[in-house]
Short mmCIF file of C-alpha atoms in Angstrom, two decimals:
data_model
loop_
_atom_site.label_atom_id
_atom_site.label_comp_id
_atom_site.label_asym_id
_atom_site.label_seq_id
_atom_site.Cartn_x
_atom_site.Cartn_y
_atom_site.Cartn_z
CA ASP V 32 -106.66 117.05 142.52
CA ALA V 33 -109.00 114.19 142.31
CA VAL V 34 -111.35 112.05 144.45
CA VAL V 35 -111.98 108.42 143.97
CA THR V 36 -114.98 106.63 145.04
CA PHE V 37 -114.64 102.77 145.17
CA GLU V 38 -117.36 100.19 144.80
CA ASP V 39 -117.88 100.04 148.57
CA GLY V 40 -118.29 103.59 148.91
CA THR V 41 -115.05 104.52 150.38
CA LYS V 42 -113.50 107.62 149.11
CA GLN V 43 -109.68 108.49 148.65
CA GLU V 44 -108.37 112.02 147.59
CA TYR V 45 -105.24 112.41 145.42
CA LYS V 46 -103.27 115.62 145.09
CA ASP V 47 -101.68 116.81 141.96
CA VAL V 48 -103.18 114.17 139.52
CA LEU V 49 -101.68 113.87 136.39
CA LEU V 50 -103.39 110.80 135.01
CA ALA V 51 -106.43 108.90 136.17
CA ILE V 52 -107.15 106.17 133.73
CA THR V 53 -109.57 103.37 133.80
CA THR V 54 -109.06 100.23 131.55
CA LYS V 55 -110.10 96.90 130.89
CA GLY V 56 -107.37 96.34 128.51
CA ARG V 57 -103.58 96.16 128.79
CA TYR V 58 -102.75 98.38 126.01
CA PHE V 59 -103.86 101.77 124.19
CA GLY V 60 -102.65 103.71 121.46
CA GLY V 61 -100.05 101.65 119.32
CA GLY V 62 -99.12 99.34 121.88
CA VAL V 63 -98.46 101.56 125.08
CA LYS V 64 -98.44 99.20 128.04
CA ILE V 65 -100.70 101.29 130.49
CA SER V 66 -101.92 98.36 132.29
CA PRO V 67 -99.64 95.39 131.65
CA ASN V 68 -101.03 93.30 134.42
CA GLN V 69 -104.59 93.35 133.31
CA ASP V 70 -106.56 90.48 131.78
CA ARG V 71 -109.39 91.71 129.69
CA ASN V 72 -110.96 88.04 129.84
CA HIS V 73 -110.90 88.27 133.77
CA PRO V 74 -113.62 85.93 135.05
CA ASP V 75 -114.77 88.85 137.32
CA GLU V 76 -114.70 91.52 134.52
CA GLU V 77 -112.40 93.64 136.64
CA MET V 78 -111.23 96.87 135.37
CA ILE V 79 -108.03 98.67 136.58
CA LEU V 80 -107.58 102.44 137.93
CA ILE V 81 -104.53 103.86 137.46
CA VAL V 82 -103.78 107.12 139.31
CA ALA V 83 -100.46 108.98 138.64
CA HIS V 84 -100.33 111.85 141.16
CA GLY V 85 -97.73 114.01 143.36
CA LEU V 86 -95.14 114.05 140.65
CA SER V 87 -92.76 117.07 140.11
CA ALA V 88 -92.25 118.02 136.15
CA PHE V 89 -88.96 115.98 136.01
CA LYS V 90 -90.36 112.69 137.64
CA ALA V 91 -93.55 112.89 135.48
CA LEU V 92 -91.23 113.11 132.45
CA ILE V 93 -89.63 109.86 133.61
CA VAL V 94 -92.81 108.21 134.51
CA PHE V 95 -94.30 108.86 131.10
CA ALA V 96 -91.32 107.46 129.54
CA SER V 97 -91.67 104.42 131.72
CA ILE V 98 -95.36 103.94 130.56
CA VAL V 99 -94.10 102.77 127.02
CA ILE V 100 -92.28 99.86 128.51
CA GLY V 101 -94.72 99.05 131.08
CA LYS V 102 -92.42 100.02 134.09
CA HIS V 103 -94.44 103.04 135.74
CA PHE V 104 -95.58 101.06 138.35
CA SER V 105 -91.93 101.05 139.95
CA PHE V 106 -92.81 104.38 141.17
CA LYS V 107 -95.04 103.15 143.98
CA ASN V 108 -95.32 106.38 145.69
CA ASN V 109 -96.79 108.31 142.71
CA VAL V 110 -98.51 105.49 140.33
CA ILE V 111 -100.92 103.20 142.23
CA GLU V 112 -103.35 100.42 140.54
CA ILE V 113 -106.41 99.44 141.80
CA ARG V 114 -108.63 96.89 140.91
CA GLY V 115 -112.51 96.84 140.82
CA LYS V 116 -115.74 96.64 139.00
CA HIS V 117 -117.01 100.41 139.70
CA PHE V 118 -114.96 103.66 139.77
CA GLU V 119 -115.95 107.24 140.22
CA VAL V 120 -113.44 110.15 139.68
CA GLU V 121 -114.23 113.41 140.21
CA PHE V 122 -111.64 116.28 139.57
CA SER V 123 -111.18 119.38 141.47
CA ARG V 124 -111.95 121.44 138.03
CA PRO V 125 -113.05 120.95 134.62
CA THR V 126 -110.58 118.62 132.44
CA PRO V 127 -110.50 116.69 129.02
CA ILE V 128 -111.43 113.49 129.31
CA GLN V 129 -110.81 110.75 126.74
CA VAL V 130 -113.24 107.64 126.18
CA ASP V 131 -112.10 105.31 123.41
CA GLY V 132 -110.06 107.66 121.66
CA GLU V 133 -112.36 110.73 121.71
CA THR V 134 -111.70 113.80 123.96
CA VAL V 135 -114.60 115.55 125.62
CA ASP V 136 -113.53 118.79 127.13
CA GLY V 137 -114.70 120.63 130.31
CA LYS V 138 -115.87 117.63 132.54
CA THR V 139 -115.51 117.54 136.05
CA GLY V 140 -115.48 113.57 136.40
CA TYR V 141 -116.33 110.24 135.29
CA ARG V 142 -118.08 107.06 136.26
CA ALA V 143 -116.70 103.52 134.82
CA TYR V 144 -118.56 100.24 135.25
CA ALA V 145 -116.91 96.96 134.32
CA LYS V 146 -120.31 95.63 132.66
CA HIS V 147 -121.36 98.74 131.39
CA THR V 148 -119.98 102.18 130.02
CA VAL V 149 -118.67 105.38 131.05
CA ASP V 150 -120.89 108.36 132.42
CA LEU V 151 -119.39 111.77 132.23
CA LYS V 152 -120.07 114.46 134.60
#
């Protein structure tokens, strides 16, 4: 599970979170379209938070396969896209977090800022 705090201080809880990704770019890895609607040159320097949650094992496989072609947002009940300049994500237990390709184990959350960096908790 994860709790997301938004710029305005409001919070939203998501159950059974499979992914919680904050990105300023459209792609990661070798061209995986994780955020096909993102504009890394957006004048407001917005980021996108993507949360995949509440998925059965079978549906998770389908969602992962759809990420490669950028169609994962068609699963509107389970994959959400939120735009903003600051997100804080807190997980219910320690989890590996990846920042710029480097994995850090055992963290319970992160804060991402559009103009700055990522703080791990």
